[in-house]
């Protein structure tokens, strides 16, 4: 039995490393893009230091948890804000990204300026709202595709969120019964 388990571990390791070989970080970095963005952000910020997001994250995330029927498990998130300075070519820009680890989604979150009773639902309309199981492929496979994201870039963003983002866990007892 030990040998059988060891054999499966070796097979799993080989499969994981062979998938890593398909990634081309050098070609990806040569594009000048970073993460899922056209260039590297100039700075990070903490999303939950903004009052409307601090007050709105539990209803918004509870809405997703209920929608995806994940209310019986701990839901883990990493939140990170990105800022780009104004340049000659581009206006100043901010992006608030949510890594929903439990469901394997990457979400751009933007609460409406006007607060109403249903503001929490805005999260479902975030663009992009990326299913990382379906829409993330090696960079080589994204050429010409409109709805695919480079795995190399997504890995950059996930690692950056782990280093600089805010991590939260919503336990089943904390989920707001909201639909």
Coordinates of N, CA and C in Angstrom, one line a residue:
X1 N 0.8 -1.2 0.0 CA 0.0 0.0 0.0 C 0.9 1.3 0.0
X2 N 2.0 1.2 0.8 CA 2.9 2.4 0.8 C 3.4 2.7 -0.6
X3 N 3.8 1.6 -1.3 CA 4.3 1.8 -2.6 C 3.3 2.3 -3.6
X4 N 2.1 1.9 -3.5 CA 1.0 2.4 -4.3 C 0.8 3.9 -4.1
X5 N 0.8 4.3 -2.8 CA 0.6 5.7 -2.5 C 1.8 6.5 -3.0
X6 N 3.0 6.0 -2.8 CA 4.2 6.7 -3.3 C 4.2 6.8 -4.8
X7 N 3.7 5.8 -5.5 CA 3.6 5.8 -7.0 C 2.7 6.9 -7.4
X8 N 1.5 7.0 -6.8 CA 0.6 8.1 -7.1 C 1.2 9.5 -6.9
X9 N 1.9 9.6 -5.8 CA 2.6 10.9 -5.5 C 3.6 11.3 -6.6
X10 N 4.3 10.3 -7.0 CA 5.3 10.5 -8.1 C 4.6 10.9 -9.4
X11 N 3.5 10.2 -9.7 CA 2.8 10.5 -10.9 C 2.2 11.9 -10.8
X12 N 1.6 12.3 -9.7 CA 1.1 13.6 -9.5 C 2.1 14.7 -9.7
X13 N 3.3 14.5 -9.1 CA 4.4 15.4 -9.2 C 4.9 15.6 -10.6
X14 N 5.0 14.5 -11.4 CA 5.4 14.6 -12.8 C 4.4 15.4 -13.6
X15 N 3.1 15.1 -13.3 CA 2.0 15.8 -14.0 C 2.1 17.3 -13.7
X16 N 2.3 17.7 -12.5 CA 2.3 19.1 -12.1 C 3.5 19.8 -12.7
X17 N 4.7 19.1 -12.7 CA 5.9 19.8 -13.3 C 5.8 19.8 -14.8
X18 N 5.1 18.9 -15.5 CA 5.0 18.9 -16.9 C 4.1 20.1 -17.3
X19 N 3.1 20.3 -16.5 CA 2.2 21.5 -16.8 C 3.0 22.8 -16.7
X20 N 3.9 22.9 -15.7 CA 4.7 24.1 -15.4 C 5.6 24.3 -16.6
X21 N 6.1 23.2 -17.3 CA 7.0 23.4 -18.4 C 6.3 24.0 -19.6
X22 N 5.0 23.9 -19.7 CA 4.2 24.5 -20.8 C 4.1 26.1 -20.6
X23 N 4.4 26.6 -19.4 CA 4.3 28.0 -19.2 C 5.6 28.7 -19.7
X24 N 5.4 29.9 -20.3 CA 6.5 30.6 -20.9 C 6.5 32.0 -20.3
X25 N 7.2 32.1 -19.1 CA 7.2 33.3 -18.4 C 8.1 34.4 -19.1
X26 N 9.1 33.9 -19.9 CA 9.9 34.9 -20.6 C 9.1 35.6 -21.7
X27 N 8.4 34.8 -22.5 CA 7.6 35.4 -23.6 C 6.5 36.3 -23.0
X28 N 6.0 35.9 -21.9 CA 4.9 36.7 -21.2 C 5.5 38.0 -20.7
X29 N 6.7 38.0 -20.1 CA 7.3 39.2 -19.6 C 7.7 40.1 -20.8
X30 N 8.0 39.6 -21.9 CA 8.4 40.4 -23.1 C 7.2 41.2 -23.6
X31 N 6.0 40.8 -23.3 CA 4.8 41.6 -23.8 C 4.7 42.9 -23.1
X32 N 5.3 43.0 -21.9 CA 5.1 44.2 -21.1 C 3.9 44.2 -20.2
X33 N 3.1 43.2 -20.4 CA 1.9 43.1 -19.6 C 2.2 42.5 -18.2
X34 N 1.3 42.7 -17.3 CA 1.5 42.1 -15.9 C 0.2 41.7 -15.4
X35 N 0.2 40.5 -14.7 CA -1.1 40.0 -14.2 C -2.1 39.9 -15.3
X36 N -3.3 40.5 -15.1 CA -4.3 40.5 -16.2 C -4.3 41.9 -16.8
X37 N -3.3 42.7 -16.5 CA -3.4 44.1 -16.9 C -2.3 44.4 -18.1
X38 N -2.5 45.5 -18.7 CA -1.6 45.9 -19.8 C -0.2 46.3 -19.4
X39 N -0.1 46.6 -18.1 CA 1.3 46.9 -17.6 C 1.3 46.8 -16.0
X40 N 2.4 46.8 -15.5 CA 2.6 46.6 -14.0 C 2.0 47.8 -13.3
X41 N 1.3 47.6 -12.2 CA 0.7 48.7 -11.5 C 1.9 49.5 -10.8
X42 N 1.6 50.8 -10.5 CA 2.6 51.6 -9.8 C 2.6 51.4 -8.3
X43 N 1.4 51.1 -7.8 CA 1.3 50.9 -6.3 C 0.2 49.9 -6.0
X44 N 0.2 49.5 -4.7 CA -0.9 48.7 -4.1 C -1.6 49.6 -3.1
X45 N -2.8 49.2 -2.8 CA -3.5 49.7 -1.6 C -4.4 48.7 -1.0
X46 N -4.8 48.9 0.2 CA -5.7 48.0 0.9 C -7.1 48.3 0.7
X47 N -7.8 47.4 0.1 CA -9.2 47.7 -0.2 C -10.1 48.0 1.0
X48 N -9.9 47.2 2.0 CA -10.8 47.4 3.2 C -10.5 48.6 4.1
X49 N -9.5 49.4 3.6 CA -9.3 50.7 4.3 C -10.2 51.8 3.7
X50 N -10.9 51.4 2.6 CA -11.9 52.3 2.0 C -13.3 52.0 2.6
X51 N -13.9 53.0 3.2 CA -15.1 52.7 4.0 C -16.2 51.9 3.3
X52 N -16.5 52.3 2.1 CA -17.7 51.6 1.5 C -17.4 50.1 1.2
X53 N -16.1 49.8 1.0 CA -15.7 48.4 0.8 C -15.6 47.7 2.2
X54 N -15.2 48.4 3.2 CA -15.1 47.8 4.5 C -16.5 47.4 5.0
X55 N -17.5 48.3 4.7 CA -18.9 48.1 5.1 C -19.6 47.1 4.2
X56 N -19.1 47.1 2.9 CA -19.8 46.3 1.9 C -19.3 44.9 1.6
X57 N -18.1 44.6 2.1 CA -17.6 43.3 1.7 C -18.4 42.1 2.2
X58 N -18.9 42.1 3.4 CA -19.6 40.9 4.0 C -20.9 40.7 3.2
X59 N -21.8 41.7 3.0 CA -23.0 41.5 2.2 C -22.6 41.0 0.7
X60 N -21.6 41.6 0.1 CA -21.3 41.3 -1.3 C -20.7 39.8 -1.4
X61 N -19.8 39.5 -0.5 CA -19.2 38.1 -0.5 C -20.3 37.1 -0.1
X62 N -21.1 37.5 0.9 CA -22.2 36.5 1.3 C -23.1 36.3 0.1
X63 N -23.4 37.3 -0.7 CA -24.2 37.1 -1.9 C -23.6 36.1 -2.8
X64 N -22.3 36.2 -3.1 CA -21.6 35.2 -3.9 C -21.6 33.8 -3.3
X65 N -21.4 33.8 -2.0 CA -21.3 32.5 -1.3 C -22.7 31.8 -1.4
X66 N -23.8 32.5 -1.2 CA -25.1 32.0 -1.4 C -25.4 31.6 -2.8
X67 N -25.0 32.4 -3.7 CA -25.3 32.2 -5.2 C -24.6 30.9 -5.6
X68 N -23.3 30.7 -5.2 CA -22.6 29.5 -5.5 C -22.8 28.3 -4.6
X69 N -23.7 28.5 -3.7 CA -24.0 27.5 -2.7 C -22.8 26.9 -2.0
X70 N -22.0 27.8 -1.4 CA -20.8 27.5 -0.7 C -20.9 28.0 0.8
X71 N -22.1 28.0 1.3 CA -22.3 28.6 2.6 C -21.9 27.6 3.8
X72 N -21.6 26.4 3.4 CA -21.3 25.4 4.5 C -19.8 25.1 4.6
X73 N -19.0 25.9 4.0 CA -17.5 25.8 4.1 C -16.9 27.2 4.4
X74 N -15.7 27.2 4.9 CA -14.9 28.4 5.0 C -14.6 29.0 3.6
X75 N -14.9 30.2 3.4 CA -14.6 30.9 2.1 C -13.4 31.8 2.3
X76 N -12.3 31.5 1.6 CA -11.1 32.3 1.7 C -11.0 33.2 0.5
X77 N -10.5 34.5 0.9 CA -10.3 35.5 -0.1 C -9.0 36.2 0.1
X78 N -8.5 36.8 -1.0 CA -7.4 37.7 -0.9 C -7.8 38.9 -1.7
X79 N -7.7 40.1 -1.1 CA -8.1 41.3 -1.7 C -6.9 42.2 -1.9
X80 N -6.8 42.8 -3.1 CA -5.7 43.7 -3.3 C -6.1 44.8 -4.3
X81 N -5.7 46.1 -4.0 CA -6.0 47.2 -4.8 C -4.8 47.6 -5.6
X82 N -4.9 47.9 -6.9 CA -3.8 48.4 -7.7 C -4.1 49.8 -8.2
X83 N -3.0 50.6 -8.3 CA -3.2 51.9 -8.8 C -2.1 52.2 -9.9
X84 N -2.5 52.9 -10.9 CA -1.6 53.3 -12.0 C -1.7 54.8 -12.0
X85 N -0.5 55.5 -12.1 CA -0.4 56.9 -12.2 C -0.8 57.4 -13.6
X86 N -1.3 58.6 -13.6 CA -1.6 59.2 -14.9 C -0.3 59.4 -15.7
X87 N -0.5 59.1 -17.0 CA 0.7 59.3 -17.9 C 0.1 60.1 -19.1
X88 N 1.0 60.3 -20.1 CA 0.6 61.0 -21.3 C -0.5 60.2 -22.0
X89 N -0.3 58.9 -22.0 CA -1.2 58.0 -22.8 C -2.4 57.6 -22.0
X90 N -2.4 57.6 -20.7 CA -3.5 57.0 -19.9 C -3.8 57.8 -18.7
X91 N -5.1 57.8 -18.3 CA -5.6 58.4 -17.1 C -5.2 57.6 -15.9
X92 N -5.3 58.2 -14.7 CA -5.0 57.5 -13.5 C -6.1 56.4 -13.4
X93 N -5.7 55.2 -12.9 CA -6.6 54.1 -12.9 C -6.4 53.3 -11.6
X94 N -7.5 52.8 -11.0 CA -7.5 51.9 -9.9 C -8.3 50.6 -10.2
X95 N -7.8 49.5 -9.7 CA -8.5 48.2 -9.9 C -8.5 47.5 -8.5
X96 N -9.7 47.1 -8.1 CA -9.8 46.3 -6.9 C -10.0 44.9 -7.3
X97 N -9.1 44.0 -6.9 CA -9.2 42.6 -7.3 C -9.4 41.7 -6.1
X98 N -10.3 40.7 -6.4 CA -10.6 39.8 -5.3 C -10.2 38.4 -5.9
X99 N -9.4 37.7 -5.1 CA -9.1 36.3 -5.4 C -10.0 35.5 -4.5
X100 N -11.0 34.8 -5.0 CA -11.9 34.0 -4.2 C -11.3 32.6 -4.3
X101 N -10.5 32.2 -3.4 CA -9.7 30.9 -3.4 C -10.7 29.7 -3.3
X102 N -11.7 29.8 -2.6 CA -12.6 28.7 -2.4 C -13.3 28.2 -3.7
X103 N -13.7 29.2 -4.5 CA -14.4 28.9 -5.7 C -13.5 29.0 -6.9
X104 N -12.2 29.5 -6.7 CA -11.2 29.6 -7.8 C -11.7 30.7 -8.8
X105 N -12.1 31.8 -8.3 CA -12.4 32.9 -9.2 C -11.5 34.1 -8.9
X106 N -11.3 34.9 -10.0 CA -10.6 36.2 -9.9 C -11.6 37.3 -10.3
X107 N -11.9 38.2 -9.5 CA -13.0 39.2 -9.7 C -12.5 40.6 -9.5
X108 N -12.9 41.4 -10.5 CA -12.7 42.9 -10.4 C -13.9 43.4 -9.7
X109 N -13.7 44.1 -8.5 CA -14.8 44.5 -7.7 C -14.9 46.0 -7.8
X110 N -16.1 46.5 -8.0 CA -16.4 47.9 -8.0 C -17.8 48.2 -7.5
X111 N -17.8 48.7 -6.3 CA -19.1 49.1 -5.7 C -19.6 50.4 -6.4
X112 N -20.9 50.5 -6.7 CA -21.5 51.7 -7.2 C -21.3 52.9 -6.3
X113 N -21.2 54.1 -6.8 CA -21.0 55.3 -6.0 C -22.3 55.5 -5.2
X114 N -23.4 55.3 -5.8 CA -24.7 55.5 -5.1 C -25.0 54.2 -4.3
X115 N -25.1 54.3 -2.9 CA -25.4 53.2 -2.1 C -26.9 53.0 -2.1
X116 N -27.4 51.8 -2.4 CA -28.8 51.4 -2.2 C -28.9 50.0 -1.6
X117 N -30.1 49.5 -1.4 CA -30.3 48.3 -0.7 C -29.7 47.1 -1.5
X118 N -29.4 47.2 -2.8 CA -28.8 46.1 -3.6 C -27.4 46.3 -4.1
X119 N -26.7 47.2 -3.5 CA -25.3 47.5 -3.9 C -24.4 46.3 -3.9
X120 N -24.7 45.4 -2.9 CA -23.9 44.2 -2.8 C -23.9 43.3 -4.0
X121 N -25.0 43.4 -4.8 CA -25.1 42.6 -6.0 C -24.2 43.0 -7.1
X122 N -23.6 44.2 -7.0 CA -22.7 44.7 -8.1 C -21.5 43.8 -8.3
X123 N -21.1 43.0 -7.3 CA -19.9 42.2 -7.4 C -20.1 41.1 -8.5
X124 N -21.3 40.7 -8.7 CA -21.5 39.6 -9.7 C -21.4 40.2 -11.2
X125 N -21.4 41.5 -11.3 CA -21.3 42.1 -12.6 C -19.9 42.6 -12.9
X126 N -19.0 42.3 -11.9 CA -17.6 42.8 -12.1 C -17.0 42.2 -13.4
X127 N -16.3 43.0 -14.1 CA -15.6 42.6 -15.3 C -14.1 42.9 -15.2
X128 N -13.3 42.0 -15.2 CA -13.6 40.6 -15.5 C -14.1 39.8 -14.2
X129 N -14.8 38.7 -14.4 CA -15.2 37.8 -13.4 C -14.7 36.5 -13.9
X130 N -13.5 36.1 -13.5 CA -12.8 35.0 -14.2 C -12.9 33.7 -13.5
X131 N -13.4 32.7 -14.1 CA -13.4 31.3 -13.6 C -12.0 30.8 -13.9
X132 N -11.1 30.7 -12.9 CA -9.7 30.3 -13.2 C -9.6 28.9 -13.7
X133 N -10.6 28.0 -13.5 CA -10.6 26.7 -14.0 C -10.9 26.6 -15.5
X134 N -11.6 27.6 -16.0 CA -12.1 27.6 -17.4 C -11.4 28.6 -18.3
X135 N -11.0 29.7 -17.8 CA -10.6 30.8 -18.6 C -9.1 31.2 -18.5
X136 N -8.3 30.4 -17.8 CA -6.9 30.7 -17.6 C -6.1 29.5 -18.2
X137 N -5.3 29.9 -19.2 CA -4.5 28.9 -20.0 C -3.1 29.5 -20.2
X138 N -2.1 28.6 -20.6 CA -0.8 29.2 -20.8 C -0.8 30.3 -21.9
X139 N 0.1 31.2 -21.7 CA 0.1 32.4 -22.6 C 0.1 32.0 -24.1
X140 N 0.8 31.0 -24.5 CA 0.8 30.6 -25.9 C -0.5 30.3 -26.4
X141 N -1.5 29.9 -25.6 CA -2.8 29.5 -26.0 C -3.8 30.7 -26.0
X142 N -3.4 31.8 -25.6 CA -4.3 33.0 -25.5 C -4.3 33.8 -26.8
X143 N -3.3 33.6 -27.6 CA -3.2 34.5 -28.8 C -4.4 34.4 -29.7
X144 N -5.0 35.5 -29.9 CA -6.2 35.6 -30.7 C -7.5 35.4 -29.9
X145 N -7.4 34.9 -28.7 CA -8.6 34.6 -27.9 C -9.0 35.9 -27.2
X146 N -10.3 36.1 -27.0 CA -10.8 37.3 -26.4 C -11.2 37.0 -24.9
X147 N -11.5 35.8 -24.5 CA -12.0 35.5 -23.2 C -11.1 34.6 -22.4
X148 N -9.8 34.6 -22.8 CA -8.8 33.7 -22.1 C -7.8 34.6 -21.5
X149 N -7.2 34.2 -20.3 CA -6.2 34.9 -19.6 C -5.0 34.1 -19.5
X150 N -3.8 34.8 -19.6 CA -2.5 34.0 -19.5 C -2.3 33.6 -18.1
X151 N -2.0 32.3 -18.0 CA -1.8 31.7 -16.7 C -0.6 32.3 -16.0
X152 N 0.4 32.7 -16.9 CA 1.6 33.3 -16.3 C 1.3 34.6 -15.6
X153 N 0.4 35.4 -16.2 CA -0.1 36.6 -15.6 C -0.9 36.4 -14.4
X154 N -1.8 35.5 -14.4 CA -2.6 35.2 -13.3 C -1.8 34.7 -12.1
X155 N -0.7 33.9 -12.4 CA 0.2 33.5 -11.3 C 0.9 34.7 -10.7
X156 N 1.3 35.7 -11.5 CA 1.9 36.9 -11.0 C 0.9 37.6 -10.0
X157 N -0.3 37.8 -10.4 CA -1.3 38.4 -9.6 C -1.6 37.7 -8.3
X158 N -1.7 36.4 -8.4 CA -2.0 35.5 -7.2 C -0.8 35.6 -6.2
X159 N 0.4 35.6 -6.7 CA 1.6 35.7 -5.9 C 1.7 37.1 -5.2
X160 N 1.4 38.1 -6.0 CA 1.4 39.5 -5.5 C 0.3 39.7 -4.4
X161 N -0.8 39.1 -4.6 CA -1.9 39.2 -3.6 C -1.5 38.5 -2.3
X162 N -0.8 37.3 -2.4 CA -0.3 36.6 -1.2 C 0.7 37.5 -0.5
X163 N 1.5 38.2 -1.2 CA 2.5 39.1 -0.6 C 2.0 40.4 0.0
X164 N 1.1 41.1 -0.8 CA 0.7 42.4 -0.4 C -0.8 42.6 -0.1
X165 N -1.6 41.5 -0.3 CA -3.1 41.7 -0.2 C -3.6 41.4 1.2
X166 N -4.8 41.7 1.4 CA -5.5 41.4 2.6 C -6.2 40.1 2.5
X167 N -6.0 39.2 3.5 CA -6.6 37.9 3.4 C -7.7 37.8 4.5
X168 N -8.8 37.3 4.0 CA -10.0 37.2 4.9 C -10.6 35.8 4.7
X169 N -11.2 35.3 5.8 CA -11.9 34.0 5.7 C -13.3 34.3 6.3
X170 N -14.3 33.9 5.5 CA -15.7 34.0 6.0 C -16.2 32.6 6.4
X171 N -16.4 32.4 7.6 CA -16.9 31.1 8.1 C -18.4 31.0 7.9
X172 N -18.9 29.7 7.8 CA -20.3 29.5 7.6 C -21.2 30.3 8.5
X173 N -20.8 30.5 9.8 CA -21.6 31.2 10.8 C -21.6 32.7 10.5
X174 N -20.7 33.2 9.7 CA -20.6 34.6 9.4 C -21.4 35.0 8.1
X175 N -21.8 34.1 7.3 CA -22.4 34.3 6.0 C -23.8 34.9 6.3
X176 N -24.0 36.1 5.7 CA -25.3 36.8 5.8 C -26.3 36.1 4.8
X177 N -27.5 35.8 5.3 CA -28.5 35.1 4.5 C -29.1 36.2 3.5
X178 N -28.5 36.4 2.4 CA -28.8 37.4 1.5 C -28.9 36.8 0.1
X179 N -29.9 37.3 -0.7 CA -30.1 36.7 -2.0 C -30.3 37.8 -3.0

